[in-house]
mmCIF file of C-alpha atoms in Angstrom:
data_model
loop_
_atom_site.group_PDB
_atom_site.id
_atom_site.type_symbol
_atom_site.label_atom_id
_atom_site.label_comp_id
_atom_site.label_asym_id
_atom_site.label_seq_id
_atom_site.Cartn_x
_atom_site.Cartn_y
_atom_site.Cartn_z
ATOM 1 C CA UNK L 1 0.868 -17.264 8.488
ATOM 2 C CA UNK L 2 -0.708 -16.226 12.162
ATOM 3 C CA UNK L 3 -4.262 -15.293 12.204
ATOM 4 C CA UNK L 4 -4.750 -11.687 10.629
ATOM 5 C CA UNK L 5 -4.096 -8.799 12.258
ATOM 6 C CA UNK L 6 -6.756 -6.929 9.669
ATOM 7 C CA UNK L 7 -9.087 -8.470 7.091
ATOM 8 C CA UNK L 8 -10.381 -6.422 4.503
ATOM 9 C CA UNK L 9 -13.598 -8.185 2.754
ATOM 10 C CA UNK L 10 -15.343 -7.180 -0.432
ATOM 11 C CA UNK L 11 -14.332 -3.375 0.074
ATOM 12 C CA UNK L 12 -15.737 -1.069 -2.162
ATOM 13 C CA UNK L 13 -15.547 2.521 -2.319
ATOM 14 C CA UNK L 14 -17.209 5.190 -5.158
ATOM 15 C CA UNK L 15 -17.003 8.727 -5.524
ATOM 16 C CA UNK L 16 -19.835 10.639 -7.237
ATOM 17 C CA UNK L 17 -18.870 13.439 -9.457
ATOM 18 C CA UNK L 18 -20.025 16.169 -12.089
ATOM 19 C CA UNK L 19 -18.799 13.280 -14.405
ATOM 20 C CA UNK L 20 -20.627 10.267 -12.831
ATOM 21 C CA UNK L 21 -20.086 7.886 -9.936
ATOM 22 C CA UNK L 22 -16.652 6.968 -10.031
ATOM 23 C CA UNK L 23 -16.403 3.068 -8.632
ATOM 24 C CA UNK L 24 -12.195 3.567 -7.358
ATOM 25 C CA UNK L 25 -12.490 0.405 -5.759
ATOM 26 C CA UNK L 26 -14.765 -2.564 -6.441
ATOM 27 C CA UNK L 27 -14.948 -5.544 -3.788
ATOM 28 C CA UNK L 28 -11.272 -5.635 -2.634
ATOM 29 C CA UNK L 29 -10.154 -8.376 -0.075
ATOM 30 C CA UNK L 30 -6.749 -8.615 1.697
ATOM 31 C CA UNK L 31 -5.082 -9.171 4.785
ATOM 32 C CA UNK L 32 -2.356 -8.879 6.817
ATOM 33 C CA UNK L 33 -0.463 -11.255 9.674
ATOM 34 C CA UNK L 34 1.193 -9.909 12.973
ATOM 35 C CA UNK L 35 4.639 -8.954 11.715
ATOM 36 C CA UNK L 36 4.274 -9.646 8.139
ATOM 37 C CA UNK L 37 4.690 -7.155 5.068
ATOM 38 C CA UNK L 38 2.205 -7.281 2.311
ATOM 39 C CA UNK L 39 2.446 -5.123 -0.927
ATOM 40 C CA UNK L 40 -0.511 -3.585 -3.146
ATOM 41 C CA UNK L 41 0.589 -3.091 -6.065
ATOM 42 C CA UNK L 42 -0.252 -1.693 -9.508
ATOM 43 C CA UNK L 43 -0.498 1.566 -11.620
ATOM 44 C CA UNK L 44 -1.959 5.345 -10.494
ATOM 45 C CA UNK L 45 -5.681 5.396 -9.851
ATOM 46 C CA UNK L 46 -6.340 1.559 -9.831
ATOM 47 C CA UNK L 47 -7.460 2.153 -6.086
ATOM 48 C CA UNK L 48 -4.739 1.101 -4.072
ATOM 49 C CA UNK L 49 -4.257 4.614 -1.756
ATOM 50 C CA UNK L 50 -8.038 5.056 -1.878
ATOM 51 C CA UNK L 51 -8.496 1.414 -0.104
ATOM 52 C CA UNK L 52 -6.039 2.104 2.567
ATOM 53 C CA UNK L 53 -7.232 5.612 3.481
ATOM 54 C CA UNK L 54 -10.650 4.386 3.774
ATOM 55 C CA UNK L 55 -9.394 1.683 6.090
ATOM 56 C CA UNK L 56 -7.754 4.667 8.148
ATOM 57 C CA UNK L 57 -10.829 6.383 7.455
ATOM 58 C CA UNK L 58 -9.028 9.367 6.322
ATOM 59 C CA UNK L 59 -11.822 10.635 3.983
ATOM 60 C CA UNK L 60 -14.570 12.831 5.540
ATOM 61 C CA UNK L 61 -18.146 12.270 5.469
ATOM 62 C CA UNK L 62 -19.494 12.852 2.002
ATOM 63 C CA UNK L 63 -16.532 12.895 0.053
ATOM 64 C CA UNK L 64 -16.365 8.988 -0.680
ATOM 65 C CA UNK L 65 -19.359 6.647 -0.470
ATOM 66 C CA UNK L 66 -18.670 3.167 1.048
ATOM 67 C CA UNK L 67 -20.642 0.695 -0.521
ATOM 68 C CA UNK L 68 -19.929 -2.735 0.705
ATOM 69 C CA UNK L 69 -17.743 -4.623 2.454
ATOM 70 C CA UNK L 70 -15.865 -4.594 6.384
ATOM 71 C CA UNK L 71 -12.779 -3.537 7.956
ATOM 72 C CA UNK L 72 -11.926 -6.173 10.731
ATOM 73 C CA UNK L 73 -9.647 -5.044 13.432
ATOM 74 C CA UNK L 74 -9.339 -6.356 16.859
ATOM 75 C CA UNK L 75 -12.808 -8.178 16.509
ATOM 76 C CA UNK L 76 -14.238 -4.825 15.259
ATOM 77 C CA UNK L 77 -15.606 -3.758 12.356
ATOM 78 C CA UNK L 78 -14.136 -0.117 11.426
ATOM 79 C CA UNK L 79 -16.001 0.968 9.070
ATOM 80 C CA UNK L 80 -18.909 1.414 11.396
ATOM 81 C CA UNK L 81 -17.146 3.343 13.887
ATOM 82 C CA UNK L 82 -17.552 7.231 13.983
ATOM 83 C CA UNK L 83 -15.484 9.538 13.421
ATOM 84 C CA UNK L 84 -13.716 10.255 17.035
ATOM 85 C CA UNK L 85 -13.739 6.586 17.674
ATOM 86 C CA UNK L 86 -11.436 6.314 14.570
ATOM 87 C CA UNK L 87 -9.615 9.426 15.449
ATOM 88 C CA UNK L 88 -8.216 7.005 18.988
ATOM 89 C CA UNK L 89 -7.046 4.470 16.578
ATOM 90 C CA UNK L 90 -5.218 6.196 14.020
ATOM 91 C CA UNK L 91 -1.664 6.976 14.800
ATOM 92 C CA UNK L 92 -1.929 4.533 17.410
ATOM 93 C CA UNK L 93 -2.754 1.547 16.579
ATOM 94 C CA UNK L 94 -3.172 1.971 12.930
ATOM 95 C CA UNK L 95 -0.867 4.528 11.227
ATOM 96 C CA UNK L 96 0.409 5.491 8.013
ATOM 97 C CA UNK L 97 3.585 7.123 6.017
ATOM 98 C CA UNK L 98 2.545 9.241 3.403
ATOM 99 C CA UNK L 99 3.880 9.801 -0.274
ATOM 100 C CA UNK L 100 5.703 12.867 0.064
ATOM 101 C CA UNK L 101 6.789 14.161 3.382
ATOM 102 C CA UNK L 102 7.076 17.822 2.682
ATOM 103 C CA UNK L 103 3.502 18.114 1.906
ATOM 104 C CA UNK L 104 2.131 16.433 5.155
ATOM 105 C CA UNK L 105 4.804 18.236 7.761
ATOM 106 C CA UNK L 106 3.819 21.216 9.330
ATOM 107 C CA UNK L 107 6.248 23.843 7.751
ATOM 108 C CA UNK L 108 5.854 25.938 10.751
ATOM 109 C CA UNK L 109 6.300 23.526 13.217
ATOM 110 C CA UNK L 110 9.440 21.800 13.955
ATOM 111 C CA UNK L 111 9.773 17.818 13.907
ATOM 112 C CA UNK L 112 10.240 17.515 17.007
ATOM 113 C CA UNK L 113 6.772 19.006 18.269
ATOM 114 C CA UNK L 114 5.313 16.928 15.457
ATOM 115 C CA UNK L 115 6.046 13.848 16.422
ATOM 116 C CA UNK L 116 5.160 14.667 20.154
ATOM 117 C CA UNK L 117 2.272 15.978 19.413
ATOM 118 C CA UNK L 118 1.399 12.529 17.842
ATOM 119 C CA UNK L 119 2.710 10.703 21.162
ATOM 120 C CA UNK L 120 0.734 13.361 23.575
ATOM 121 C CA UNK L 121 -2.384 12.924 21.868
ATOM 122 C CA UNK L 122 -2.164 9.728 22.590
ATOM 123 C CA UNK L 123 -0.544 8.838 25.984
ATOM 124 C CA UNK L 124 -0.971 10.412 29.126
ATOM 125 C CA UNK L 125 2.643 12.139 29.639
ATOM 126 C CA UNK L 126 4.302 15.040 30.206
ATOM 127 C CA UNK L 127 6.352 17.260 27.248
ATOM 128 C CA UNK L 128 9.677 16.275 28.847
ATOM 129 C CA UNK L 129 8.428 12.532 28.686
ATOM 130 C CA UNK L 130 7.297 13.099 25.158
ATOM 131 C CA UNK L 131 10.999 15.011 24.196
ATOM 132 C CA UNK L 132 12.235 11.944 25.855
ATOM 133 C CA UNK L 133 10.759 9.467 23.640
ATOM 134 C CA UNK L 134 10.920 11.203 20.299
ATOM 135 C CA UNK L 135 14.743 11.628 21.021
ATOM 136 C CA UNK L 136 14.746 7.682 21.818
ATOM 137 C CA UNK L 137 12.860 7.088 18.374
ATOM 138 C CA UNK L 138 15.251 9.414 16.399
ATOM 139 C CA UNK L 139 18.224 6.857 17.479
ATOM 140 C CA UNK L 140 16.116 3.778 17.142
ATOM 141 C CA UNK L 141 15.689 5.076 13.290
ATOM 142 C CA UNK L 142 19.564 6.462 13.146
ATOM 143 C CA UNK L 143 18.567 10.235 12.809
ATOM 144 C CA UNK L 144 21.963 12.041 13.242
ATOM 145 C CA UNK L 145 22.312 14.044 16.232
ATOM 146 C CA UNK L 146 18.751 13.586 17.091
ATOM 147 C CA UNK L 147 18.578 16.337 20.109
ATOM 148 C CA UNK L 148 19.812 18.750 17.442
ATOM 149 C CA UNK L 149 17.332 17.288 14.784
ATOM 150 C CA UNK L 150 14.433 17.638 16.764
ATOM 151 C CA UNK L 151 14.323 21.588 16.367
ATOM 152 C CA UNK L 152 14.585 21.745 12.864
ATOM 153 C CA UNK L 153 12.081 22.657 10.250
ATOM 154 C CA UNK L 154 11.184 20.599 7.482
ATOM 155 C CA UNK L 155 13.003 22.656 4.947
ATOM 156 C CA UNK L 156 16.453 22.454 6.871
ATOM 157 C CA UNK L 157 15.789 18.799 6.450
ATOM 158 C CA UNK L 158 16.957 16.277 3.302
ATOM 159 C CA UNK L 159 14.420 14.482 2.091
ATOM 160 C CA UNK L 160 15.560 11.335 3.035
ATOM 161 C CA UNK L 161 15.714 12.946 6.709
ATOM 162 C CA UNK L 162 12.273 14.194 6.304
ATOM 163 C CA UNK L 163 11.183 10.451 5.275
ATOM 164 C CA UNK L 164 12.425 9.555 8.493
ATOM 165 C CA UNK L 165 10.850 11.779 10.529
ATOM 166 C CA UNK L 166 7.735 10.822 9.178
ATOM 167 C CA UNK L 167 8.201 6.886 9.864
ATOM 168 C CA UNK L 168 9.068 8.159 13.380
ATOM 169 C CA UNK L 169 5.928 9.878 13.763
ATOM 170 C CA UNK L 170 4.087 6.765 12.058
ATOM 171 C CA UNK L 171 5.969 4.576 14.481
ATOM 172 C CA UNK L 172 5.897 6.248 18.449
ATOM 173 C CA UNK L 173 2.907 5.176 19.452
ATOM 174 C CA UNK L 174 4.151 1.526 18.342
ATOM 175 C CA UNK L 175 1.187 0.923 15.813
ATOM 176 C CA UNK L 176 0.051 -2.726 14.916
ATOM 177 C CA UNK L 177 -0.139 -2.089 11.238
ATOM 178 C CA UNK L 178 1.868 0.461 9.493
ATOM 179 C CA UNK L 179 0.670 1.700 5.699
ATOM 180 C CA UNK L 180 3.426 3.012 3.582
ATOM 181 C CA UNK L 181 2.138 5.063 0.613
ATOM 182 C CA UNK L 182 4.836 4.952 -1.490
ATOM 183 C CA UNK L 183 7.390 5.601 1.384
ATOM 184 C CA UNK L 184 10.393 5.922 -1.251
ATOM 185 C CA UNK L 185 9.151 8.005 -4.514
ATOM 186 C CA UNK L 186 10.941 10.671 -4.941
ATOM 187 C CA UNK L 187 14.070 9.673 -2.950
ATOM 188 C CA UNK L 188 17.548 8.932 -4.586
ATOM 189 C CA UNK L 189 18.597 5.187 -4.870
ATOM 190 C CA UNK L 190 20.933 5.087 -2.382
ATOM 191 C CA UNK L 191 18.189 6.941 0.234
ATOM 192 C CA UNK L 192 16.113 4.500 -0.833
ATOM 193 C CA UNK L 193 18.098 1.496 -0.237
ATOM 194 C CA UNK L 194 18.654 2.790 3.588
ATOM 195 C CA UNK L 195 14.859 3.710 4.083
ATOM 196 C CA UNK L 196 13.486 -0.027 3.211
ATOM 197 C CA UNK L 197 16.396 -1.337 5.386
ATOM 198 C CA UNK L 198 15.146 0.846 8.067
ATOM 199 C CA UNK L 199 11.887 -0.118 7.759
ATOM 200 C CA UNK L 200 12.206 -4.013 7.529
ATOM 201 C CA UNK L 201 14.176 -3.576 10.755
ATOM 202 C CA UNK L 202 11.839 -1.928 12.573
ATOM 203 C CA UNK L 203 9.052 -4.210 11.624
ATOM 204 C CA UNK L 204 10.663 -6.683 13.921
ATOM 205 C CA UNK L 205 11.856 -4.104 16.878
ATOM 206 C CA UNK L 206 8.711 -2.637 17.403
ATOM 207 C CA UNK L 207 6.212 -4.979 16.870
ATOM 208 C CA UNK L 208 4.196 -3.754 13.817
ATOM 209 C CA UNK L 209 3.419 -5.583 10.259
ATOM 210 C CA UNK L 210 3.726 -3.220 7.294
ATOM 211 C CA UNK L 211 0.762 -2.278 4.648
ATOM 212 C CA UNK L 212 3.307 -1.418 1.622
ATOM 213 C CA UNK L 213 1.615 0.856 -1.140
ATOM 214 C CA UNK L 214 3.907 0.893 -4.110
ATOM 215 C CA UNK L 215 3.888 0.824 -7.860
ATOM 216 C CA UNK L 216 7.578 -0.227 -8.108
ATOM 217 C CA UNK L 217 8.783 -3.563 -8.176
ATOM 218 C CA UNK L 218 11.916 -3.439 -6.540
ATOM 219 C CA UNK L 219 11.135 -2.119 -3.380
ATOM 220 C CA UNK L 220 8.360 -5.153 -3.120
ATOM 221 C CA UNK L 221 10.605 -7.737 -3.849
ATOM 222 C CA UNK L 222 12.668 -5.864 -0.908
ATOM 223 C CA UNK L 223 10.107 -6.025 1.278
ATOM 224 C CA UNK L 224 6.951 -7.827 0.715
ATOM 225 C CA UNK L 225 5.860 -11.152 1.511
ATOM 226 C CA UNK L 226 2.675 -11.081 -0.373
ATOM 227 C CA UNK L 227 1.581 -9.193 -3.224
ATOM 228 C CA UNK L 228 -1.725 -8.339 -3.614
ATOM 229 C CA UNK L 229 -1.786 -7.049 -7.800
ATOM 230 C CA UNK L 230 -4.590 -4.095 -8.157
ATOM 231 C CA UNK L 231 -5.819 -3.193 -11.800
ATOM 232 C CA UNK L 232 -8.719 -0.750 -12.329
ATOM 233 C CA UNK L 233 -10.223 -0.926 -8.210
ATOM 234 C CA UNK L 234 -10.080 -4.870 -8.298
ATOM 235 C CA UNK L 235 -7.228 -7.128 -6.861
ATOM 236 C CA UNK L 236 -6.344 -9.522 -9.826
ATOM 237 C CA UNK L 237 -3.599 -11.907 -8.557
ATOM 238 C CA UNK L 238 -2.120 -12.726 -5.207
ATOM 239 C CA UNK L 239 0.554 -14.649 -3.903
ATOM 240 C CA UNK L 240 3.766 -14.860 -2.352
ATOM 241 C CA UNK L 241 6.790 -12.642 -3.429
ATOM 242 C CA UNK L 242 8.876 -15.265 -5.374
ATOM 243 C CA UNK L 243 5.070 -16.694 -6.597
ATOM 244 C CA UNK L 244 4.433 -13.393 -8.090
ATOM 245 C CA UNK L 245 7.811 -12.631 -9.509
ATOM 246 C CA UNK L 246 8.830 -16.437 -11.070
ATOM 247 C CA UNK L 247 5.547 -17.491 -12.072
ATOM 248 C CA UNK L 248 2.825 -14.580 -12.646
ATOM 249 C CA UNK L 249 -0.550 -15.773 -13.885
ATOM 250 C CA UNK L 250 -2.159 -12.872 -15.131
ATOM 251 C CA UNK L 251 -1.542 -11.231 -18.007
ATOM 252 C CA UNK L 252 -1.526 -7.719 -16.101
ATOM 253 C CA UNK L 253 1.439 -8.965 -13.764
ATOM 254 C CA UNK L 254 3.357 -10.230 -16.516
ATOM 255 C CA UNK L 255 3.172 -7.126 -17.623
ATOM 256 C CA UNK L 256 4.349 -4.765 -14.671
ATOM 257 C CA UNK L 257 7.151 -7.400 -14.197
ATOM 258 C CA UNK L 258 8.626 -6.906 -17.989
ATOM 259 C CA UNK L 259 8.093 -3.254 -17.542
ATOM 260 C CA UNK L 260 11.174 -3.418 -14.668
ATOM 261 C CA UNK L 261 14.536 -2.651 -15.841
ATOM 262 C CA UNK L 262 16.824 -5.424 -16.542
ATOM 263 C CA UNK L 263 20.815 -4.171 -15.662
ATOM 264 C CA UNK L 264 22.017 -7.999 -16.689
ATOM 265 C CA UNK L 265 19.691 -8.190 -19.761
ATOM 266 C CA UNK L 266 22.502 -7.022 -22.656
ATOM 267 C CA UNK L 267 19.791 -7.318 -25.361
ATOM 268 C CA UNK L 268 17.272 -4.984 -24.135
ATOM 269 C CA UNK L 269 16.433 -2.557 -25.974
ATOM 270 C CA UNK L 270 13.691 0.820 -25.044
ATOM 271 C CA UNK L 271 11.759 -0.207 -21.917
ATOM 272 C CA UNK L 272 8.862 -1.955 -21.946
ATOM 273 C CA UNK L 273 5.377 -0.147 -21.397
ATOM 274 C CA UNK L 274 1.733 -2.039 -21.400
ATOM 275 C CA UNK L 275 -0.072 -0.501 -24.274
ATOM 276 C CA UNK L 276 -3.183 1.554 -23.546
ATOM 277 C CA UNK L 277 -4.961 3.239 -20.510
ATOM 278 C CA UNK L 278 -6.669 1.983 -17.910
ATOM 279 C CA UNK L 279 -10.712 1.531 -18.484
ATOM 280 C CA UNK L 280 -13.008 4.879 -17.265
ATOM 281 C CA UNK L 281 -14.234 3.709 -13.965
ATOM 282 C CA UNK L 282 -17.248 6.333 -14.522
ATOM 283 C CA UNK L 283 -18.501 2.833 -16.375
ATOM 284 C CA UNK L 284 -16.445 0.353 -16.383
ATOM 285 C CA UNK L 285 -16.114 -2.811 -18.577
ATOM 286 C CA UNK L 286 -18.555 -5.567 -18.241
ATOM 287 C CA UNK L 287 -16.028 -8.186 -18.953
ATOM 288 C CA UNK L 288 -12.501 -8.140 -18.059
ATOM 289 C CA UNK L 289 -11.210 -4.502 -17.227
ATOM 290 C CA UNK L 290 -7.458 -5.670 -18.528
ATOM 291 C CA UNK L 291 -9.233 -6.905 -22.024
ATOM 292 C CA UNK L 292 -8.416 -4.100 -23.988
ATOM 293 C CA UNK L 293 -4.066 -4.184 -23.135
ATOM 294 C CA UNK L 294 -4.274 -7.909 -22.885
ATOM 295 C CA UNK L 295 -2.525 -9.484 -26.041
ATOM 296 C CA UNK L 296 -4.459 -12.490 -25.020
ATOM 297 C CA UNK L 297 -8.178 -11.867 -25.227
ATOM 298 C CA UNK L 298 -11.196 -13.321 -25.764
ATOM 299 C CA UNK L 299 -14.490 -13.041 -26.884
ATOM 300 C CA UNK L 300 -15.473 -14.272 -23.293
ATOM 301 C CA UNK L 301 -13.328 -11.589 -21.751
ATOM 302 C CA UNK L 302 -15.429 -8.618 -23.139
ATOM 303 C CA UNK L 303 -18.521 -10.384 -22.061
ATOM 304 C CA UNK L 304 -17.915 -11.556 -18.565
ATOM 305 C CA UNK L 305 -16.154 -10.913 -15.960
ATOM 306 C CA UNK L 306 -13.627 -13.702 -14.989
ATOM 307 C CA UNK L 307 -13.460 -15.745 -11.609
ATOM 308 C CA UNK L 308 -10.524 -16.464 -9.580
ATOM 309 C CA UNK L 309 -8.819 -19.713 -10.517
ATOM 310 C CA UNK L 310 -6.658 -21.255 -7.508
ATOM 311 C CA UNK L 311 -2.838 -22.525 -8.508
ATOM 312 C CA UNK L 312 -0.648 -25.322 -7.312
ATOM 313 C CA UNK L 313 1.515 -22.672 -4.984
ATOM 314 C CA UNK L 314 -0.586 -21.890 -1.798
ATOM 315 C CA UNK L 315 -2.723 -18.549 -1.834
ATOM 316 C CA UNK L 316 -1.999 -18.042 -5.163
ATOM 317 C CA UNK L 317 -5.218 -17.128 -7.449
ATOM 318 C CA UNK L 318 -5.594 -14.753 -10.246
ATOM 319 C CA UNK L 319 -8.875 -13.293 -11.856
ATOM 320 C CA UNK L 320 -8.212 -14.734 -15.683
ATOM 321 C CA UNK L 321 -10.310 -16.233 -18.636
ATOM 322 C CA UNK L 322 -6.598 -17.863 -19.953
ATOM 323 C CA UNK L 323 -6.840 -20.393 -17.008
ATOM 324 C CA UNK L 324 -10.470 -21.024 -16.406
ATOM 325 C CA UNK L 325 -10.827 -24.984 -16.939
ATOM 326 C CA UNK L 326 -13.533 -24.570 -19.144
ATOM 327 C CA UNK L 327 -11.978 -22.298 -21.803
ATOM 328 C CA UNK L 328 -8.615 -23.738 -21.850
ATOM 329 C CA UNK L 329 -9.411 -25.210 -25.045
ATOM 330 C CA UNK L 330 -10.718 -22.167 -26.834
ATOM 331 C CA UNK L 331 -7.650 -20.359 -25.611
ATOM 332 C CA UNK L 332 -6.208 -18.839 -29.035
ATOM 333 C CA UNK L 333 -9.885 -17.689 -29.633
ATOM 334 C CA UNK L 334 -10.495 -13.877 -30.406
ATOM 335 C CA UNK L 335 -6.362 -13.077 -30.285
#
């Protein structure tokens, strides 16, 4: 892989509450190469969209509270930039595709002004060079009839158009990393099949590498080349895709993976679910968050938290008791 086009290191973000402080994410690392997709992955609220909007520094002052780590981007740390300096970078150079389109378009607006808004605010042109280029996007992402497109409203729009018309907003400025928050919930299987071609395409012709934010497996195995594996605000495996889908390590991954649907399996029965909740992050668990749904703890898990223990494939590592050297032989204990 090519050096890193963004490095996060030992992120962690809390919220404080009526409740408590809430610790969403807890010393997260990743990173990302020039043209390279990595996937976060996991279930709701283990911390995945909170890490990446921090990044983008989408939350205002006082409503998270960043308590460690950096942001490394173009030799820069962003997490100590203000507020307008941020405001230059995102859409630009770091942009994002949010969950559901319909919430985050401008109902009385219509897509085409959106998206050159987003190119105006950024380059120094003139509307008819802005019309110009959000036409020449709408092709580049096969909008039909794109001069036509560009004065409708989001309601006269599918929502598989929609979903493109917000990757073309992510992608005008030609960003160097592109988040996508779950770019295909909510979309039909074929719309979904045509969005994460359109996006691994476009990875390539415009230059960007892809931040995907998912909790379903079959769109990562469609796009990623890493997997990063979130569980209660901490990253507990990581490796490549066919690492991560042949030969998971942590309990918590085998897991998500046997939760997936298996069309050629004749002898499955109801789907699988992992039993329990995630932990309260108001206090989390000393030990292992994943101790209570794991069928394979022990006492050590409850008590301490475990280490990450490297594996024969390259940049693979997961954070699990089961493989620590020194309690391989007291692995049946506390089942």
């Amino acid at each position: 892989m090519e050096k890193s086009v963004l490095t996060v290191e030992n992120l962690a973000v809390s919220f404080d509450t009526f409740a408590g402080e809430v610790q969403a994410v807890r010393g997260v690392s990743w990173n990302v190469g020039k043209k390279e997709t990595i996937s976060i992955v996991g279930e709701s609220g283990c911390g995945k969209t909170v890490s990446i909007q921090t990044v983008l520094g989408l939350y205002p002052k006082g409503v998270s509270r960043i308590k460690s780590g950096q942001v490394i981007f173009e030799g820069e740390n962003l997490l100590e930039k203000t507020a307008a300096e941020m405001r230059e970078i995102q859409g630009s150079k770091l942009s994002i595709i949010f969950q559901d389109p319909f919430t985050y378009l401008n109902p009385t607006m219509t897509v085409g002004e959106q998206i050159m808004e987003v190119y105006m605010e950024h380059n120094d042109v003139t509307r008819a060079q802005a019309r110009e280029k959000t036409i020449e996007m709408m092709k580049m992402i096969s909008m039909p009839n794109p001069e036509l497109a560009i004065k409708r409203y989001p309601h006269q729009l599918s929502g598989g158009l929609r979903q493109r018309i917000m990757i073309t907003m992510a992608l005008i400025c030609s960003p160097s990393v592109l988040f996508a928050d779950e770019p295909t919930t909510a979309l039909d299987v074929t719309v979904q099949a045509q969005i994460i071609e359109l996006m691994n395409s476009l990875k390539e012709k415009v230059d960007t590498s892809i931040v995907l934010i998912t909790h379903d497996m079959g769109v990562v195995a469609n796009m990623a080349e890493r997997i990063y594996v979130m569980y209660a605000g901490k990253v507990v495996e990581h490796g490549d895709r066919d690492t991560i889908f042949y030969s998971p390590k942590h309990p918590y991954t085998q897991g998500l993976l046997k939760a997936v649907p298996n069309l050629h399996d004749k002898t499955q029965g109801n789907l699988y679910s992992i039993p329990g909740t995630p932990p309260d992050l108001v206090a989390p668990p000393k030990g292992c968050a994943f101790a209570d749904r794991c069928p394979y703890t022990m006492n050590i898990c409850k008590e301490q938290e475990p280490e990450y223990i490297d594996f024969e494939e390259p940049n693979h590592y997961a954070a699990c008791w089961l493989h620590h050297p020194a309690c391989l032989a007291a692995k049946g204990e506390g089942r």
